[in-house]
Amino acid sequence: MSVLENNSVASNVVSVVPVSTTSRSYDVYVGIDLLDDAGTYIREAAGGTSAVIVCDSNVGPLYAQRVQESLARAGYAVGTVTFAAGEQHKRLCTLESILEGIAKLELSRGDVVVALGGGVTGDMAGLAAALYLRGIQVVQIPTSLLAMVDSSVGGKTAVDLAAGKNLAGAFHQPSLVIADVCCLHTLDHDLLSDSCGEVIKHGVLADPELFDSICRHPINASGYDDLGMARVVARNMEIKRDVVNADEREQGLRQTLNLGHTLGHAIEAASNYQLGHGSAVAAGLCCVARAAEALGWAEPGITRLVEAACQAHGLPTDTSLPHEVIRRYAVHDKKRHGQAVNLVVPRRIGSVFVRKTTLAELDEVIRLGCGTRRD
Ligand code: GLY
């Protein structure tokens, strides 16, 4: 029975977004001050007797104790596994130490891993849950905007390899997602701004109203109260939900979530990950819009709109990287299919399509889209 059916959902839950994929159905709670009730929600959604909180060294001191106490009040035996913060630690050796930590706490099949943190934590704790005893439940508690609007929903889990980001992973849907927008209060402004790249992407992908609204009221400007932020987060989660419900394993529609990512990932990797993911996606989005407009694949005027949205959030709209560098990274992207890349092309705000792009065509996209912005 879901918490909603049980009627015990608290009034500080602003929105419940039900997700229903082929492998699992679960709810996403978006709200204000939810951490103290996390144990109750997890008990009702996942059951079990033991829970392990997985968090990094930044998020642990901020929120782990509250979540731990809440889980204990709900009757769980609780432990915490903490790892060093940073994308550079999203590696197999960290995954191993998380798995050893879970094993030490003697979790069994019905028990729960609680991923408390940003995208790196969600991906690694999710993968640890997918592997431990061949799969135990994971609950995602995203604490960054990027994790709330993107990585906590949809079940992608991964670690990085020397050859590239997220190259080893599994699909493992959570049993519940709890997004407490109060966690964003402690988020560094630059990280908040960076996350807006994925929000702009969702607007271009599926929602002209969201796009228009965030252009007029940039998310990283003051003026968003918790309720306003919860509504934006919930709308983003609905957009992502609609995609993963239709295509959990990225056979078709889910590829559209890679809008801005073919060039964005290349820009991010070429910067040696110094540029944030959302900022790289914003730049990639503007570059692909410019090329699509020039090639007649997109409605005239789309570039101006996408650039304006990125500028309003202080995000980059282009890259000065040499074209051959972008090409090298873009063709090594894991989304490549033989001699073609499935490029997600914006048609107009709210509509995109996937184009099987030959490597020669990709060169043309890079030539027309990258390093060509006119101020
Ligand atoms: N972040 C893209 C996806 O979840 O498919």
mmCIF file of C-alpha atoms and ligand atoms in Angstrom:
data_model
loop_
_atom_site.group_PDB
_atom_site.id
_atom_site.type_symbol
_atom_site.label_atom_id
_atom_site.label_comp_id
_atom_site.label_asym_id
_atom_site.label_seq_id
_atom_site.Cartn_x
_atom_site.Cartn_y
_atom_site.Cartn_z
ATOM 1 C CA MET A 1 0.000 0.000 0.000
ATOM 2 C CA SER A 2 1.396 3.430 -0.865
ATOM 3 C CA VAL A 3 1.653 6.134 1.757
ATOM 4 C CA LEU A 4 -0.935 8.071 -0.210
ATOM 5 C CA GLU A 5 -3.465 5.213 -0.056
ATOM 6 C CA ASN A 6 -2.669 4.872 3.620
ATOM 7 C CA ASN A 7 -3.615 8.532 3.984
ATOM 8 C CA SER A 8 -0.595 9.234 6.174
ATOM 9 C CA VAL A 9 1.110 11.585 3.750
ATOM 10 C CA ALA A 10 1.879 14.787 5.629
ATOM 11 C CA SER A 11 0.791 18.239 4.527
ATOM 12 C CA ASN A 12 4.404 19.285 3.947
ATOM 13 C CA VAL A 13 4.442 16.924 0.957
ATOM 14 C CA VAL A 14 3.722 19.363 -1.865
ATOM 15 C CA SER A 15 3.476 16.786 -4.612
ATOM 16 C CA VAL A 16 3.465 13.016 -5.047
ATOM 17 C CA VAL A 17 4.677 11.885 -8.463
ATOM 18 C CA PRO A 18 3.895 8.221 -9.125
ATOM 19 C CA VAL A 19 6.436 6.443 -11.343
ATOM 20 C CA SER A 20 5.549 3.188 -13.059
ATOM 21 C CA THR A 21 8.309 1.456 -14.995
ATOM 22 C CA THR A 22 8.386 -2.108 -16.289
ATOM 23 C CA SER A 23 10.550 -3.249 -13.389
ATOM 24 C CA ARG A 24 9.056 -1.273 -10.481
ATOM 25 C CA SER A 25 6.427 1.283 -9.479
ATOM 26 C CA TYR A 26 7.219 3.835 -6.810
ATOM 27 C CA ASP A 27 6.353 7.303 -5.574
ATOM 28 C CA VAL A 28 8.380 10.478 -5.563
ATOM 29 C CA TYR A 29 7.588 12.847 -2.692
ATOM 30 C CA VAL A 30 8.489 16.454 -3.204
ATOM 31 C CA GLY A 31 8.042 18.751 -0.252
ATOM 32 C CA ILE A 32 9.290 20.949 2.533
ATOM 33 C CA ASP A 33 11.038 19.623 5.660
ATOM 34 C CA LEU A 34 10.559 15.964 4.810
ATOM 35 C CA LEU A 35 13.767 14.557 6.310
ATOM 36 C CA ASP A 36 12.378 14.085 9.804
ATOM 37 C CA ASP A 37 9.569 11.931 8.386
ATOM 38 C CA ALA A 38 11.817 9.968 6.020
ATOM 39 C CA GLY A 39 11.789 6.881 8.284
ATOM 40 C CA THR A 40 7.980 6.658 8.232
ATOM 41 C CA TYR A 41 7.855 6.998 4.453
ATOM 42 C CA ILE A 42 10.625 4.454 3.966
ATOM 43 C CA ARG A 43 9.006 1.975 6.365
ATOM 44 C CA GLU A 44 5.729 2.167 4.431
ATOM 45 C CA ALA A 45 7.302 1.992 0.977
ATOM 46 C CA ALA A 46 10.150 -0.454 1.552
ATOM 47 C CA GLY A 47 9.746 -2.304 4.876
ATOM 48 C CA GLY A 48 12.769 -4.275 6.109
ATOM 49 C CA THR A 49 14.511 -4.217 9.466
ATOM 50 C CA SER A 50 17.874 -2.556 8.736
ATOM 51 C CA ALA A 51 18.841 0.493 6.719
ATOM 52 C CA VAL A 52 22.197 1.900 5.681
ATOM 53 C CA ILE A 53 22.542 5.568 4.834
ATOM 54 C CA VAL A 54 25.158 6.140 2.130
ATOM 55 C CA CYS A 55 26.388 9.732 1.945
ATOM 56 C CA ASP A 56 29.502 11.734 1.145
ATOM 57 C CA SER A 57 31.707 13.744 3.471
ATOM 58 C CA ASN A 58 29.899 17.007 2.586
ATOM 59 C CA VAL A 59 26.305 15.880 2.999
ATOM 60 C CA GLY A 60 26.856 13.523 5.958
ATOM 61 C CA PRO A 61 27.511 16.258 8.555
ATOM 62 C CA LEU A 62 24.505 18.250 7.292
ATOM 63 C CA TYR A 63 21.716 15.675 7.162
ATOM 64 C CA ALA A 64 22.747 12.117 8.067
ATOM 65 C CA GLN A 65 21.900 12.401 11.755
ATOM 66 C CA ARG A 66 18.362 13.640 11.085
ATOM 67 C CA VAL A 67 17.706 10.839 8.634
ATOM 68 C CA GLN A 68 19.343 8.300 10.955
ATOM 69 C CA GLU A 69 17.148 9.394 13.883
ATOM 70 C CA SER A 70 14.061 9.319 11.716
ATOM 71 C CA LEU A 71 14.861 5.774 10.543
ATOM 72 C CA ALA A 72 15.509 4.674 14.141
ATOM 73 C CA ARG A 73 12.145 6.133 15.236
ATOM 74 C CA ALA A 74 10.547 4.078 12.469
ATOM 75 C CA GLY A 75 12.087 0.937 13.984
ATOM 76 C CA TYR A 76 15.138 0.419 11.749
ATOM 77 C CA ALA A 77 18.564 -0.682 12.903
ATOM 78 C CA VAL A 78 20.586 2.026 11.137
ATOM 79 C CA GLY A 79 24.178 2.484 10.072
ATOM 80 C CA THR A 80 25.909 5.074 7.916
ATOM 81 C CA VAL A 81 28.604 4.622 5.294
ATOM 82 C CA THR A 82 30.406 7.822 4.329
ATOM 83 C CA PHE A 83 32.810 8.304 1.408
ATOM 84 C CA ALA A 84 34.998 11.234 0.330
ATOM 85 C CA ALA A 85 33.014 13.816 -1.669
ATOM 86 C CA GLY A 86 33.734 14.518 -5.333
ATOM 87 C CA GLU A 87 33.279 13.091 -8.827
ATOM 88 C CA GLN A 88 36.892 11.813 -8.658
ATOM 89 C CA HIS A 89 35.709 9.319 -6.013
ATOM 90 C CA LYS A 90 32.939 7.890 -8.196
ATOM 91 C CA ARG A 91 35.094 4.844 -8.832
ATOM 92 C CA LEU A 92 35.048 1.092 -8.356
ATOM 93 C CA CYS A 93 37.272 1.332 -5.275
ATOM 94 C CA THR A 94 34.714 3.582 -3.524
ATOM 95 C CA LEU A 95 31.907 1.254 -4.599
ATOM 96 C CA GLU A 96 33.818 -1.626 -3.045
ATOM 97 C CA SER A 97 34.159 0.197 0.272
ATOM 98 C CA ILE A 98 30.421 1.029 0.238
ATOM 99 C CA LEU A 99 29.597 -2.640 -0.408
ATOM 100 C CA GLU A 100 31.925 -3.745 2.387
ATOM 101 C CA GLY A 101 30.232 -1.210 4.698
ATOM 102 C CA ILE A 102 26.794 -2.570 3.814
ATOM 103 C CA ALA A 103 27.983 -6.143 4.374
ATOM 104 C CA LYS A 104 29.508 -5.209 7.737
ATOM 105 C CA LEU A 105 26.137 -3.861 8.836
ATOM 106 C CA GLU A 106 24.693 -7.257 7.862
ATOM 107 C CA LEU A 107 21.894 -6.070 5.629
ATOM 108 C CA SER A 108 19.760 -8.859 4.269
ATOM 109 C CA ARG A 109 17.497 -9.197 1.220
ATOM 110 C CA GLY A 110 14.531 -7.213 2.572
ATOM 111 C CA ASP A 111 16.624 -4.318 3.873
ATOM 112 C CA VAL A 112 17.239 -0.861 2.453
ATOM 113 C CA VAL A 113 20.066 1.340 1.235
ATOM 114 C CA VAL A 114 19.282 5.036 1.649
ATOM 115 C CA ALA A 115 21.163 7.225 -0.841
ATOM 116 C CA LEU A 116 21.439 10.636 0.812
ATOM 117 C CA GLY A 117 23.139 13.241 -1.371
ATOM 118 C CA GLY A 118 23.746 14.485 -4.888
ATOM 119 C CA GLY A 119 24.117 12.642 -8.168
ATOM 120 C CA VAL A 120 27.402 10.900 -7.334
ATOM 121 C CA THR A 121 25.950 9.457 -4.131
ATOM 122 C CA GLY A 122 22.692 8.422 -5.782
ATOM 123 C CA ASP A 123 24.519 6.679 -8.615
ATOM 124 C CA MET A 124 26.984 4.833 -6.387
ATOM 125 C CA ALA A 125 24.568 3.895 -3.585
ATOM 126 C CA GLY A 126 22.072 2.768 -6.238
ATOM 127 C CA LEU A 127 24.707 0.592 -7.888
ATOM 128 C CA ALA A 128 25.767 -0.841 -4.514
ATOM 129 C CA ALA A 129 22.114 -1.728 -3.818
ATOM 130 C CA ALA A 130 21.809 -3.309 -7.276
ATOM 131 C CA LEU A 131 24.853 -5.507 -6.610
ATOM 132 C CA TYR A 132 24.586 -6.402 -2.923
ATOM 133 C CA LEU A 133 22.979 -9.860 -2.602
ATOM 134 C CA ARG A 134 22.133 -9.437 -6.320
ATOM 135 C CA GLY A 135 19.836 -6.559 -5.506
ATOM 136 C CA ILE A 136 18.285 -4.973 -2.428
ATOM 137 C CA GLN A 137 16.060 -1.917 -2.227
ATOM 138 C CA VAL A 138 17.321 1.621 -2.504
ATOM 139 C CA VAL A 139 15.568 4.826 -1.469
ATOM 140 C CA GLN A 140 16.862 8.000 -3.051
ATOM 141 C CA ILE A 141 16.970 11.189 -0.952
ATOM 142 C CA PRO A 142 18.480 13.725 -3.374
ATOM 143 C CA THR A 143 19.954 16.829 -1.764
ATOM 144 C CA SER A 144 21.112 18.736 -4.879
ATOM 145 C CA LEU A 145 18.848 20.276 -7.516
ATOM 146 C CA LEU A 146 20.551 18.199 -10.226
ATOM 147 C CA ALA A 147 19.813 14.977 -8.354
ATOM 148 C CA MET A 148 16.246 16.079 -7.618
ATOM 149 C CA VAL A 149 15.313 16.974 -11.181
ATOM 150 C CA ASP A 150 17.291 14.253 -12.927
ATOM 151 C CA SER A 151 19.376 11.456 -11.443
ATOM 152 C CA SER A 152 17.213 10.351 -8.494
ATOM 153 C CA VAL A 153 14.363 9.282 -10.794
ATOM 154 C CA GLY A 154 14.645 6.582 -13.429
ATOM 155 C CA GLY A 155 16.981 4.022 -11.891
ATOM 156 C CA LYS A 156 20.258 4.735 -13.672
ATOM 157 C CA THR A 157 23.212 3.875 -11.432
ATOM 158 C CA ALA A 158 26.910 3.933 -12.294
ATOM 159 C CA VAL A 159 30.548 4.525 -11.489
ATOM 160 C CA ASP A 160 33.158 6.122 -13.748
ATOM 161 C CA LEU A 161 35.984 4.197 -15.402
ATOM 162 C CA ALA A 162 39.321 5.605 -16.596
ATOM 163 C CA ALA A 163 37.849 5.499 -20.129
ATOM 164 C CA GLY A 164 34.894 7.713 -19.256
ATOM 165 C CA LYS A 165 32.025 8.770 -17.038
ATOM 166 C CA ASN A 166 29.305 6.328 -15.933
ATOM 167 C CA LEU A 167 30.711 3.478 -18.015
ATOM 168 C CA ALA A 168 29.945 0.730 -15.469
ATOM 169 C CA GLY A 169 26.436 0.605 -14.096
ATOM 170 C CA ALA A 170 23.010 -0.960 -13.920
ATOM 171 C CA PHE A 171 19.364 -0.012 -14.070
ATOM 172 C CA HIS A 172 18.012 -0.299 -10.520
ATOM 173 C CA GLN A 173 14.826 1.596 -9.777
ATOM 174 C CA PRO A 174 14.396 3.020 -6.269
ATOM 175 C CA SER A 175 11.520 1.988 -3.976
ATOM 176 C CA LEU A 176 10.877 5.619 -3.091
ATOM 177 C CA VAL A 177 12.334 9.075 -3.784
ATOM 178 C CA ILE A 178 12.108 11.830 -1.166
ATOM 179 C CA ALA A 179 13.025 15.313 -2.411
ATOM 180 C CA ASP A 180 13.091 17.836 0.422
ATOM 181 C CA VAL A 181 13.673 21.266 -1.131
ATOM 182 C CA CYS A 182 14.960 22.581 2.212
ATOM 183 C CA CYS A 183 18.158 20.657 1.433
ATOM 184 C CA LEU A 184 18.726 23.225 -1.322
ATOM 185 C CA HIS A 185 19.186 25.944 1.362
ATOM 186 C CA THR A 186 22.718 24.683 2.005
ATOM 187 C CA LEU A 187 23.562 24.293 -1.690
ATOM 188 C CA ASP A 188 26.320 26.517 -3.007
ATOM 189 C CA HIS A 189 24.922 29.122 -5.469
ATOM 190 C CA ASP A 190 27.235 27.978 -8.283
ATOM 191 C CA LEU A 191 26.032 24.387 -7.905
ATOM 192 C CA LEU A 192 22.419 25.555 -7.894
ATOM 193 C CA SER A 193 23.053 27.537 -11.091
ATOM 194 C CA ASP A 194 24.817 24.577 -12.672
ATOM 195 C CA SER A 195 21.775 22.334 -12.040
ATOM 196 C CA CYS A 196 19.582 24.769 -13.965
ATOM 197 C CA GLY A 197 21.069 23.417 -17.218
ATOM 198 C CA GLU A 198 19.025 20.217 -16.753
ATOM 199 C CA VAL A 199 15.888 22.218 -15.883
ATOM 200 C CA ILE A 200 16.243 24.279 -19.084
ATOM 201 C CA LYS A 201 16.753 20.989 -20.946
ATOM 202 C CA HIS A 202 13.445 19.661 -19.576
ATOM 203 C CA GLY A 203 11.670 22.834 -20.698
ATOM 204 C CA VAL A 204 13.066 22.551 -24.238
ATOM 205 C CA LEU A 205 12.252 18.853 -24.272
ATOM 206 C CA ALA A 206 8.674 18.873 -23.126
ATOM 207 C CA ASP A 207 7.252 21.996 -21.559
ATOM 208 C CA PRO A 208 7.072 25.476 -23.160
ATOM 209 C CA GLU A 209 5.242 26.750 -20.070
ATOM 210 C CA LEU A 210 8.047 25.655 -17.720
ATOM 211 C CA PHE A 211 10.595 27.091 -20.164
ATOM 212 C CA ASP A 212 8.812 30.432 -20.324
ATOM 213 C CA SER A 213 8.344 30.577 -16.566
ATOM 214 C CA ILE A 214 12.022 29.922 -15.717
ATOM 215 C CA CYS A 215 13.141 32.473 -18.326
ATOM 216 C CA ARG A 216 11.001 35.091 -16.582
ATOM 217 C CA HIS A 217 11.920 33.874 -13.069
ATOM 218 C CA PRO A 218 15.381 32.261 -13.155
ATOM 219 C CA ILE A 219 15.600 29.497 -10.572
ATOM 220 C CA ASN A 220 18.919 30.649 -9.192
ATOM 221 C CA ALA A 221 17.690 34.192 -8.486
ATOM 222 C CA SER A 222 16.287 35.050 -5.103
ATOM 223 C CA GLY A 223 12.521 35.054 -5.088
ATOM 224 C CA TYR A 224 11.854 31.324 -5.049
ATOM 225 C CA ASP A 225 10.324 30.278 -1.774
ATOM 226 C CA ASP A 226 10.263 26.603 -0.786
ATOM 227 C CA LEU A 227 6.804 26.103 -2.239
ATOM 228 C CA GLY A 228 7.786 27.642 -5.595
ATOM 229 C CA MET A 229 10.927 25.511 -5.707
ATOM 230 C CA ALA A 230 8.970 22.364 -4.801
ATOM 231 C CA ARG A 231 6.585 23.019 -7.676
ATOM 232 C CA VAL A 232 9.452 23.462 -10.161
ATOM 233 C CA VAL A 233 11.150 20.286 -8.879
ATOM 234 C CA ALA A 234 7.889 18.312 -9.072
ATOM 235 C CA ARG A 235 7.218 19.469 -12.642
ATOM 236 C CA ASN A 236 10.714 18.385 -13.677
ATOM 237 C CA MET A 237 10.205 15.011 -12.032
ATOM 238 C CA GLU A 238 6.909 14.585 -13.905
ATOM 239 C CA ILE A 239 8.665 15.275 -17.212
ATOM 240 C CA LYS A 240 11.360 12.741 -16.403
ATOM 241 C CA ARG A 241 8.744 10.277 -15.091
ATOM 242 C CA ASP A 242 6.765 10.447 -18.338
ATOM 243 C CA VAL A 243 9.889 9.533 -20.281
ATOM 244 C CA VAL A 244 11.096 6.668 -18.069
ATOM 245 C CA ASN A 245 7.581 5.237 -17.744
ATOM 246 C CA ALA A 246 7.493 4.922 -21.525
ATOM 247 C CA ASP A 247 11.056 3.664 -21.956
ATOM 248 C CA GLU A 248 12.877 2.473 -18.843
ATOM 249 C CA ARG A 249 15.915 1.033 -20.650
ATOM 250 C CA GLU A 250 16.651 3.823 -23.133
ATOM 251 C CA GLN A 251 15.591 1.916 -26.221
ATOM 252 C CA GLY A 252 13.713 4.889 -27.664
ATOM 253 C CA LEU A 253 12.097 7.884 -25.970
ATOM 254 C CA ARG A 254 14.545 7.964 -23.032
ATOM 255 C CA GLN A 255 17.267 8.927 -25.485
ATOM 256 C CA THR A 256 15.589 12.334 -25.689
ATOM 257 C CA LEU A 257 16.826 13.009 -22.128
ATOM 258 C CA ASN A 258 20.257 13.221 -23.750
ATOM 259 C CA LEU A 259 19.279 16.544 -25.329
ATOM 260 C CA GLY A 260 22.350 18.785 -25.161
ATOM 261 C CA HIS A 261 24.456 15.857 -23.900
ATOM 262 C CA THR A 262 26.311 14.711 -27.045
ATOM 263 C CA LEU A 263 28.146 18.015 -27.315
ATOM 264 C CA GLY A 264 27.708 18.766 -23.586
ATOM 265 C CA HIS A 265 29.471 15.568 -22.476
ATOM 266 C CA ALA A 266 32.271 16.298 -24.940
ATOM 267 C CA ILE A 267 32.652 19.837 -23.561
ATOM 268 C CA GLU A 268 32.535 18.517 -19.972
ATOM 269 C CA ALA A 269 35.097 15.766 -20.608
ATOM 270 C CA ALA A 270 37.421 18.063 -22.574
ATOM 271 C CA SER A 271 37.395 20.474 -19.618
ATOM 272 C CA ASN A 272 38.579 17.529 -17.513
ATOM 273 C CA TYR A 273 35.307 17.885 -15.595
ATOM 274 C CA GLN A 274 36.233 21.361 -14.389
ATOM 275 C CA LEU A 275 33.034 22.628 -16.013
ATOM 276 C CA GLY A 276 29.945 21.436 -14.138
ATOM 277 C CA HIS A 277 27.615 18.928 -15.802
ATOM 278 C CA GLY A 278 24.649 21.309 -16.027
ATOM 279 C CA SER A 279 26.820 24.105 -17.435
ATOM 280 C CA ALA A 280 28.205 21.736 -20.072
ATOM 281 C CA VAL A 281 24.669 20.614 -20.945
ATOM 282 C CA ALA A 282 23.616 24.279 -21.289
ATOM 283 C CA ALA A 283 26.500 24.952 -23.679
ATOM 284 C CA GLY A 284 25.749 21.713 -25.572
ATOM 285 C CA LEU A 285 22.085 22.675 -25.814
ATOM 286 C CA CYS A 286 22.898 26.085 -27.307
ATOM 287 C CA CYS A 287 25.412 24.550 -29.748
ATOM 288 C CA VAL A 288 22.965 21.924 -31.014
ATOM 289 C CA ALA A 289 20.184 24.535 -31.289
ATOM 290 C CA ARG A 290 22.439 26.806 -33.404
ATOM 291 C CA ALA A 291 23.374 23.935 -35.709
ATOM 292 C CA ALA A 292 19.780 22.663 -35.937
ATOM 293 C CA GLU A 293 18.516 26.111 -36.852
ATOM 294 C CA ALA A 294 21.252 26.608 -39.449
ATOM 295 C CA LEU A 295 20.523 23.182 -40.989
ATOM 296 C CA GLY A 296 16.782 23.838 -41.122
ATOM 297 C CA TRP A 297 16.030 21.048 -38.626
ATOM 298 C CA ALA A 298 14.574 23.470 -36.070
ATOM 299 C CA GLU A 299 12.169 26.384 -36.140
ATOM 300 C CA PRO A 300 13.822 29.767 -36.752
ATOM 301 C CA GLY A 301 14.368 31.665 -33.517
ATOM 302 C CA ILE A 302 14.940 28.644 -31.266
ATOM 303 C CA THR A 303 18.609 29.493 -30.715
ATOM 304 C CA ARG A 304 17.807 32.961 -29.414
ATOM 305 C CA LEU A 305 15.313 31.482 -26.916
ATOM 306 C CA VAL A 306 17.644 28.741 -25.662
ATOM 307 C CA GLU A 307 20.585 31.135 -25.354
ATOM 308 C CA ALA A 308 18.402 33.623 -23.446
ATOM 309 C CA ALA A 309 17.326 30.918 -20.968
ATOM 310 C CA CYS A 310 20.946 29.903 -20.343
ATOM 311 C CA GLN A 311 22.102 33.508 -20.024
ATOM 312 C CA ALA A 312 19.310 34.251 -17.548
ATOM 313 C CA HIS A 313 20.767 31.501 -15.342
ATOM 314 C CA GLY A 314 24.376 32.618 -15.801
ATOM 315 C CA LEU A 315 25.173 29.492 -17.825
ATOM 316 C CA PRO A 316 27.510 29.247 -20.829
ATOM 317 C CA THR A 317 25.995 29.443 -24.305
ATOM 318 C CA ASP A 318 28.984 28.257 -26.328
ATOM 319 C CA THR A 319 32.447 26.755 -26.115
ATOM 320 C CA SER A 320 35.820 27.952 -27.320
ATOM 321 C CA LEU A 321 37.189 24.387 -27.572
ATOM 322 C CA PRO A 322 38.752 23.463 -30.924
ATOM 323 C CA HIS A 323 36.342 21.531 -33.139
ATOM 324 C CA GLU A 324 38.631 18.514 -33.424
ATOM 325 C CA VAL A 325 38.713 18.183 -29.619
ATOM 326 C CA ILE A 326 34.900 18.299 -29.385
ATOM 327 C CA ARG A 327 34.663 15.763 -32.191
ATOM 328 C CA ARG A 328 37.114 13.387 -30.534
ATOM 329 C CA TYR A 329 35.174 13.348 -27.271
ATOM 330 C CA ALA A 330 31.748 13.330 -28.979
ATOM 331 C CA VAL A 331 32.476 10.244 -31.061
ATOM 332 C CA HIS A 332 33.763 8.406 -27.998
ATOM 333 C CA ASP A 333 30.501 9.035 -26.174
ATOM 334 C CA LYS A 334 28.895 5.814 -24.931
ATOM 335 C CA LYS A 335 25.726 6.759 -26.800
ATOM 336 C CA ARG A 336 27.492 6.198 -30.122
ATOM 337 C CA HIS A 337 26.014 3.483 -32.338
ATOM 338 C CA GLY A 338 28.691 2.209 -34.750
ATOM 339 C CA GLN A 339 29.460 4.944 -37.246
ATOM 340 C CA ALA A 340 26.493 7.070 -36.136
ATOM 341 C CA VAL A 341 25.487 9.086 -33.106
ATOM 342 C CA ASN A 342 21.867 9.403 -32.006
ATOM 343 C CA LEU A 343 21.729 13.173 -31.759
ATOM 344 C CA VAL A 344 18.771 14.725 -29.949
ATOM 345 C CA VAL A 345 17.679 17.753 -31.936
ATOM 346 C CA PRO A 346 15.391 20.503 -30.641
ATOM 347 C CA ARG A 347 12.610 21.176 -33.166
ATOM 348 C CA ARG A 348 10.919 23.942 -31.194
ATOM 349 C CA ILE A 349 10.558 24.713 -27.481
ATOM 350 C CA GLY A 350 8.698 21.673 -26.118
ATOM 351 C CA SER A 351 9.505 19.322 -29.000
ATOM 352 C CA VAL A 352 12.609 17.325 -29.951
ATOM 353 C CA PHE A 353 13.492 14.398 -32.191
ATOM 354 C CA VAL A 354 16.308 11.851 -32.344
ATOM 355 C CA ARG A 355 18.357 11.946 -35.544
ATOM 356 C CA LYS A 356 20.762 9.161 -36.464
ATOM 357 C CA THR A 357 23.684 11.391 -37.350
ATOM 358 C CA THR A 358 26.605 10.143 -39.402
ATOM 359 C CA LEU A 359 30.059 11.203 -38.268
ATOM 360 C CA ALA A 360 30.272 13.534 -41.311
ATOM 361 C CA GLU A 361 26.972 15.133 -40.287
ATOM 362 C CA LEU A 362 28.212 15.422 -36.707
ATOM 363 C CA ASP A 363 31.216 17.362 -38.041
ATOM 364 C CA GLU A 364 28.791 19.743 -39.704
ATOM 365 C CA VAL A 365 26.827 20.137 -36.469
ATOM 366 C CA ILE A 366 30.034 20.976 -34.608
ATOM 367 C CA ARG A 367 31.154 23.395 -37.351
ATOM 368 C CA LEU A 368 27.832 25.252 -37.353
ATOM 369 C CA GLY A 369 27.074 25.074 -33.643
ATOM 370 C CA CYS A 370 30.288 25.349 -31.645
ATOM 371 C CA GLY A 371 32.352 28.503 -31.224
ATOM 372 C CA THR A 372 30.051 30.453 -33.508
ATOM 373 C CA ARG A 373 27.988 32.518 -31.086
ATOM 374 C CA ARG A 374 27.647 36.152 -32.147
ATOM 375 C CA ASP A 375 27.088 38.688 -29.350
HETATM 376 N N1 GLY B 1 19.902 11.482 -17.160
HETATM 377 C C1 GLY B 1 19.356 10.824 -18.277
HETATM 378 C C2 GLY B 1 18.547 9.621 -17.935
HETATM 379 O O1 GLY B 1 18.250 9.386 -16.782
HETATM 380 O O2 GLY B 1 18.202 8.868 -18.810
#
